[in-house]
Amino acid sequence: MAWCRQVPVRGNAHKTDIVSIDKYYMLMRRFLYSGLHLLHLHAFDKVLLDRYIQIMRGSNGPLASNNVSVPDSITYHVCDTYLDELQHTFLSSVDSETKPVIPTLDLLAPFMDLAATSTSKQMYDRVMSRVLLPFLETCEKYARPSRPAKKRRHEDDEVDGLESLLLHSCVDGSGKAADAQVLRHASWQRLIAAASAPDTYAPSRRKLYALWKEANETDEDGDDEGESDEAE
């Protein structure tokens, strides 16, 4: 599929152009679902998974960094729909008794790399608010279920829909579902590794480090609260 195919502009046929764009966005969404569905059917075979990530993050892929030939609207649409399609694939494509665990961090790694390397503030904000922060907040919710939820950084209610995905996510190809706290820690480690890469955009790196510091402080506060409860 040619991700960067330009939707033709037909003079004054404005309504037709809008329909064409809508159809193209729908085609993109179906591509996301079909790719994830194929991975799911093959139990996330490493060769297929690596190829999928290569397509997504390739120089002309939908998650390419700072490529002016890839319209931002394409990347925005992928960010807006990716978690929905990942969840949809998980819930509907495989029988509940045979569902494989999901290498969620591998599937989210292209978005981590994009957030760390894009020179666009708008792109960074879109990736974080629509993909990475919802997942990290879900991990925190399950890692510390007794703590009050923090005010969400994103606009919608996607976090609740990620619960089943989280509960079937693995770390480092272990083949076993990981504990929420382990998954949360591994997610931050992967994100900070992306932020520490040589091609990272400095302002984005500082933002990611600041978020990581805040997450660590939250962990320390939670540990202190736990110690106080035990003392009482």
mmCIF file of C-alpha atoms in Angstrom:
data_model
loop_
_atom_site.group_PDB
_atom_site.id
_atom_site.type_symbol
_atom_site.label_atom_id
_atom_site.label_comp_id
_atom_site.label_asym_id
_atom_site.label_seq_id
_atom_site.Cartn_x
_atom_site.Cartn_y
_atom_site.Cartn_z
ATOM 1 C CA MET A 1 0.000 0.000 0.000
ATOM 2 C CA ALA A 2 1.305 3.433 -0.865
ATOM 3 C CA TRP A 3 0.863 5.348 2.374
ATOM 4 C CA CYS A 4 1.818 8.644 0.847
ATOM 5 C CA ARG A 5 -0.497 8.548 -2.149
ATOM 6 C CA GLN A 6 -1.958 11.998 -2.543
ATOM 7 C CA VAL A 7 -5.736 12.272 -2.714
ATOM 8 C CA PRO A 8 -6.483 14.020 -6.035
ATOM 9 C CA VAL A 9 -7.937 17.498 -6.001
ATOM 10 C CA ARG A 10 -10.669 17.906 -8.575
ATOM 11 C CA GLY A 11 -11.044 21.619 -9.071
ATOM 12 C CA ASN A 12 -14.225 22.865 -7.428
ATOM 13 C CA ALA A 13 -15.579 19.433 -6.535
ATOM 14 C CA HIS A 14 -14.977 20.098 -2.849
ATOM 15 C CA LYS A 15 -17.542 17.599 -1.601
ATOM 16 C CA THR A 16 -16.053 14.863 -3.757
ATOM 17 C CA ASP A 17 -12.612 15.604 -2.331
ATOM 18 C CA ILE A 18 -13.911 15.279 1.226
ATOM 19 C CA VAL A 19 -15.460 11.911 0.357
ATOM 20 C CA SER A 20 -12.184 10.761 -1.191
ATOM 21 C CA ILE A 21 -10.242 11.763 1.908
ATOM 22 C CA ASP A 22 -12.712 9.982 4.191
ATOM 23 C CA LYS A 23 -12.443 6.823 2.088
ATOM 24 C CA TYR A 24 -8.672 7.018 2.185
ATOM 25 C CA TYR A 25 -8.668 7.328 5.965
ATOM 26 C CA MET A 26 -10.967 4.315 6.146
ATOM 27 C CA LEU A 27 -8.547 2.395 3.922
ATOM 28 C CA MET A 28 -5.689 3.318 6.240
ATOM 29 C CA ARG A 29 -7.653 2.058 9.217
ATOM 30 C CA ARG A 30 -8.390 -1.219 7.459
ATOM 31 C CA PHE A 31 -4.692 -1.577 6.687
ATOM 32 C CA LEU A 32 -3.866 -1.191 10.368
ATOM 33 C CA TYR A 33 -6.444 -3.781 11.341
ATOM 34 C CA SER A 34 -5.382 -6.240 8.630
ATOM 35 C CA GLY A 35 -1.718 -5.992 9.592
ATOM 36 C CA LEU A 36 -2.435 -6.519 13.277
ATOM 37 C CA HIS A 37 -4.893 -9.295 12.475
ATOM 38 C CA LEU A 38 -2.233 -11.120 10.426
ATOM 39 C CA LEU A 39 0.259 -10.811 13.268
ATOM 40 C CA HIS A 40 -2.330 -12.138 15.683
ATOM 41 C CA LEU A 41 -3.172 -15.144 13.524
ATOM 42 C CA HIS A 42 0.524 -16.053 13.395
ATOM 43 C CA ALA A 43 0.990 -15.560 17.150
ATOM 44 C CA PHE A 44 3.160 -12.479 16.516
ATOM 45 C CA ASP A 45 5.884 -14.375 14.707
ATOM 46 C CA LYS A 46 9.105 -12.391 15.129
ATOM 47 C CA VAL A 47 9.896 -12.217 11.403
ATOM 48 C CA LEU A 48 6.440 -10.878 10.597
ATOM 49 C CA LEU A 49 6.516 -8.514 13.565
ATOM 50 C CA ASP A 50 9.891 -7.066 12.535
ATOM 51 C CA ARG A 51 8.634 -6.598 8.989
ATOM 52 C CA TYR A 52 5.481 -4.854 10.201
ATOM 53 C CA ILE A 53 7.495 -2.454 12.350
ATOM 54 C CA GLN A 54 9.862 -1.811 9.444
ATOM 55 C CA ILE A 55 6.922 -0.842 7.233
ATOM 56 C CA MET A 56 5.441 1.452 9.873
ATOM 57 C CA ARG A 57 8.731 3.210 10.646
ATOM 58 C CA GLY A 58 10.284 3.043 7.178
ATOM 59 C CA SER A 59 11.480 6.194 5.446
ATOM 60 C CA ASN A 60 8.123 6.459 3.645
ATOM 61 C CA GLY A 61 6.023 4.727 6.286
ATOM 62 C CA PRO A 62 3.158 6.338 8.198
ATOM 63 C CA LEU A 63 5.354 6.790 11.287
ATOM 64 C CA ALA A 64 8.429 8.138 9.516
ATOM 65 C CA SER A 65 10.095 11.008 11.362
ATOM 66 C CA ASN A 66 10.452 14.432 9.768
ATOM 67 C CA ASN A 67 9.703 13.268 6.205
ATOM 68 C CA VAL A 68 7.938 16.082 4.383
ATOM 69 C CA SER A 69 6.653 13.635 1.764
ATOM 70 C CA VAL A 70 4.520 11.922 4.423
ATOM 71 C CA PRO A 71 1.618 14.254 5.288
ATOM 72 C CA ASP A 72 1.182 14.835 9.001
ATOM 73 C CA SER A 73 -2.496 14.025 8.611
ATOM 74 C CA ILE A 74 -1.588 10.413 7.811
ATOM 75 C CA THR A 75 0.508 10.054 10.941
ATOM 76 C CA TYR A 76 -2.143 11.787 13.031
ATOM 77 C CA HIS A 77 -4.779 9.363 11.777
ATOM 78 C CA VAL A 78 -2.615 6.358 12.605
ATOM 79 C CA CYS A 79 -2.064 7.742 16.109
ATOM 80 C CA ASP A 80 -5.781 8.380 16.554
ATOM 81 C CA THR A 81 -6.844 4.877 15.524
ATOM 82 C CA TYR A 82 -3.951 2.560 16.415
ATOM 83 C CA LEU A 83 -4.962 1.599 19.954
ATOM 84 C CA ASP A 84 -8.578 1.098 18.870
ATOM 85 C CA GLU A 85 -7.526 -1.248 16.083
ATOM 86 C CA LEU A 86 -5.084 -3.113 18.314
ATOM 87 C CA GLN A 87 -7.815 -3.681 20.862
ATOM 88 C CA HIS A 88 -10.333 -4.568 18.152
ATOM 89 C CA THR A 89 -7.947 -7.159 16.736
ATOM 90 C CA PHE A 90 -7.359 -8.679 20.136
ATOM 91 C CA LEU A 91 -11.024 -8.895 21.082
ATOM 92 C CA SER A 92 -12.495 -10.101 17.799
ATOM 93 C CA SER A 93 -9.976 -11.947 15.644
ATOM 94 C CA VAL A 94 -9.012 -14.901 17.799
ATOM 95 C CA ASP A 95 -11.042 -17.273 19.944
ATOM 96 C CA SER A 96 -10.846 -16.313 23.608
ATOM 97 C CA GLU A 97 -9.355 -19.670 24.584
ATOM 98 C CA THR A 98 -6.459 -19.407 22.130
ATOM 99 C CA LYS A 99 -5.519 -15.750 22.351
ATOM 100 C CA PRO A 100 -1.736 -15.347 22.336
ATOM 101 C CA VAL A 101 -0.010 -12.877 24.591
ATOM 102 C CA ILE A 102 0.789 -9.632 22.824
ATOM 103 C CA PRO A 103 4.258 -8.072 22.494
ATOM 104 C CA THR A 104 2.675 -4.694 23.151
ATOM 105 C CA LEU A 105 5.935 -2.857 23.768
ATOM 106 C CA ASP A 106 7.271 -3.971 20.398
ATOM 107 C CA LEU A 107 4.082 -2.743 18.741
ATOM 108 C CA LEU A 108 4.345 0.607 20.536
ATOM 109 C CA ALA A 109 8.096 1.026 19.955
ATOM 110 C CA PRO A 110 7.628 2.844 16.607
ATOM 111 C CA PHE A 111 5.502 5.453 18.381
ATOM 112 C CA MET A 112 8.144 5.847 21.095
ATOM 113 C CA ASP A 113 10.792 6.419 18.432
ATOM 114 C CA LEU A 114 8.539 8.899 16.647
ATOM 115 C CA ALA A 115 7.864 10.870 19.830
ATOM 116 C CA ALA A 116 11.589 11.046 20.551
ATOM 117 C CA THR A 117 12.748 12.047 17.072
ATOM 118 C CA SER A 118 10.033 14.229 15.563
ATOM 119 C CA THR A 119 10.902 17.914 15.408
ATOM 120 C CA SER A 120 7.209 18.848 15.430
ATOM 121 C CA LYS A 121 5.687 19.767 18.780
ATOM 122 C CA GLN A 122 2.243 18.958 17.416
ATOM 123 C CA MET A 123 3.404 15.506 16.369
ATOM 124 C CA TYR A 124 4.977 14.847 19.767
ATOM 125 C CA ASP A 125 1.777 15.910 21.525
ATOM 126 C CA ARG A 126 -0.366 13.731 19.255
ATOM 127 C CA VAL A 127 1.707 10.593 19.778
ATOM 128 C CA MET A 128 1.854 11.057 23.528
ATOM 129 C CA SER A 129 -1.810 11.939 24.066
ATOM 130 C CA ARG A 130 -3.310 9.362 21.721
ATOM 131 C CA VAL A 131 -0.988 6.375 22.117
ATOM 132 C CA LEU A 132 1.709 6.361 24.775
ATOM 133 C CA LEU A 133 0.155 8.148 27.755
ATOM 134 C CA PRO A 134 -3.121 6.201 27.608
ATOM 135 C CA PHE A 135 -1.144 2.959 27.730
ATOM 136 C CA LEU A 136 1.168 4.142 30.529
ATOM 137 C CA GLU A 137 -1.789 5.382 32.570
ATOM 138 C CA THR A 138 -3.484 2.019 32.203
ATOM 139 C CA CYS A 139 -0.329 0.313 33.464
ATOM 140 C CA GLU A 140 -0.249 2.669 36.450
ATOM 141 C CA LYS A 141 -3.921 2.046 37.142
ATOM 142 C CA TYR A 142 -3.361 -1.700 37.405
ATOM 143 C CA ALA A 143 0.014 -1.453 39.110
ATOM 144 C CA ARG A 144 -1.473 0.702 41.884
ATOM 145 C CA PRO A 145 -5.219 -0.047 41.952
ATOM 146 C CA SER A 146 -5.745 1.417 45.433
ATOM 147 C CA ARG A 147 -4.412 4.850 44.508
ATOM 148 C CA PRO A 148 -6.723 7.594 43.172
ATOM 149 C CA ALA A 149 -6.357 8.065 39.433
ATOM 150 C CA LYS A 150 -4.420 11.117 38.313
ATOM 151 C CA LYS A 151 -6.022 13.625 36.006
ATOM 152 C CA ARG A 152 -5.634 12.291 32.502
ATOM 153 C CA ARG A 153 -3.379 14.033 30.042
ATOM 154 C CA HIS A 154 -5.476 13.057 27.042
ATOM 155 C CA GLU A 155 -8.889 14.137 25.909
ATOM 156 C CA ASP A 156 -11.011 10.997 25.664
ATOM 157 C CA ASP A 157 -11.857 7.856 27.595
ATOM 158 C CA GLU A 158 -9.601 5.355 25.837
ATOM 159 C CA VAL A 159 -7.794 4.167 28.964
ATOM 160 C CA ASP A 160 -10.598 1.859 30.137
ATOM 161 C CA GLY A 161 -10.655 0.135 26.753
ATOM 162 C CA LEU A 162 -7.008 -0.882 27.088
ATOM 163 C CA GLU A 163 -7.482 -3.051 30.152
ATOM 164 C CA SER A 164 -7.887 -6.372 28.347
ATOM 165 C CA LEU A 165 -4.911 -5.565 26.155
ATOM 166 C CA LEU A 166 -2.763 -4.826 29.177
ATOM 167 C CA LEU A 167 -3.720 -8.058 30.915
ATOM 168 C CA HIS A 168 -2.460 -10.079 27.915
ATOM 169 C CA SER A 169 0.759 -8.174 27.232
ATOM 170 C CA CYS A 170 4.194 -9.724 27.566
ATOM 171 C CA VAL A 171 7.696 -8.295 27.944
ATOM 172 C CA ASP A 172 10.782 -9.258 25.912
ATOM 173 C CA GLY A 173 9.118 -12.120 24.064
ATOM 174 C CA SER A 174 8.675 -14.156 27.227
ATOM 175 C CA GLY A 175 5.421 -15.653 25.973
ATOM 176 C CA LYS A 176 3.764 -15.004 29.329
ATOM 177 C CA ALA A 177 1.531 -12.125 30.380
ATOM 178 C CA ALA A 178 3.514 -9.653 32.476
ATOM 179 C CA ASP A 179 2.524 -8.103 35.764
ATOM 180 C CA ALA A 180 1.258 -4.551 35.341
ATOM 181 C CA GLN A 181 4.093 -3.072 37.378
ATOM 182 C CA VAL A 182 6.683 -5.000 35.365
ATOM 183 C CA LEU A 183 5.048 -3.884 32.131
ATOM 184 C CA ARG A 184 4.918 -0.265 33.294
ATOM 185 C CA HIS A 185 8.591 -0.304 34.258
ATOM 186 C CA ALA A 186 9.579 -1.941 30.961
ATOM 187 C CA SER A 187 7.506 0.619 29.035
ATOM 188 C CA TRP A 188 9.305 3.529 30.661
ATOM 189 C CA GLN A 189 12.673 1.862 30.104
ATOM 190 C CA ARG A 190 11.890 1.416 26.414
ATOM 191 C CA LEU A 191 10.675 4.999 26.106
ATOM 192 C CA ILE A 192 13.745 6.427 27.825
ATOM 193 C CA ALA A 193 15.998 4.280 25.633
ATOM 194 C CA ALA A 194 14.328 5.892 22.619
ATOM 195 C CA ALA A 195 14.801 9.327 24.183
ATOM 196 C CA SER A 196 18.514 8.606 24.723
ATOM 197 C CA ALA A 197 19.244 7.628 21.120
ATOM 198 C CA PRO A 198 21.717 9.758 19.107
ATOM 199 C CA ASP A 199 19.054 11.036 16.684
ATOM 200 C CA THR A 200 16.674 12.206 19.399
ATOM 201 C CA TYR A 201 15.268 15.727 19.104
ATOM 202 C CA ALA A 202 16.567 17.610 22.162
ATOM 203 C CA PRO A 203 13.296 19.326 23.222
ATOM 204 C CA SER A 204 11.441 16.002 23.017
ATOM 205 C CA ARG A 205 14.168 14.279 24.995
ATOM 206 C CA ARG A 206 13.833 16.833 27.783
ATOM 207 C CA LYS A 207 10.064 16.374 27.883
ATOM 208 C CA LEU A 208 10.369 12.586 28.051
ATOM 209 C CA TYR A 209 12.989 12.779 30.784
ATOM 210 C CA ALA A 210 10.700 15.105 32.752
ATOM 211 C CA LEU A 211 7.811 12.653 32.444
ATOM 212 C CA TRP A 212 10.074 9.826 33.537
ATOM 213 C CA LYS A 213 11.224 11.822 36.561
ATOM 214 C CA GLU A 214 7.613 12.523 37.473
ATOM 215 C CA ALA A 215 6.778 8.817 37.175
ATOM 216 C CA ASN A 216 9.694 7.912 39.452
ATOM 217 C CA GLU A 217 8.582 10.470 42.010
ATOM 218 C CA THR A 218 5.101 8.982 41.885
ATOM 219 C CA ASP A 219 6.606 5.559 42.613
ATOM 220 C CA GLU A 220 8.542 6.952 45.581
ATOM 221 C CA ASP A 221 5.445 8.669 46.962
ATOM 222 C CA GLY A 222 3.513 5.435 46.627
ATOM 223 C CA ASP A 223 6.221 3.510 48.475
ATOM 224 C CA ASP A 224 6.188 6.068 51.283
ATOM 225 C CA GLU A 225 2.407 5.788 51.576
ATOM 226 C CA GLY A 226 2.671 2.015 51.713
ATOM 227 C CA GLU A 227 5.259 2.167 54.493
ATOM 228 C CA SER A 228 3.075 4.579 56.486
ATOM 229 C CA ASP A 229 0.060 2.262 56.173
ATOM 230 C CA GLU A 230 2.094 -0.687 57.386
ATOM 231 C CA ALA A 231 3.395 1.312 60.362
ATOM 232 C CA GLU A 232 -0.155 2.174 61.400
#
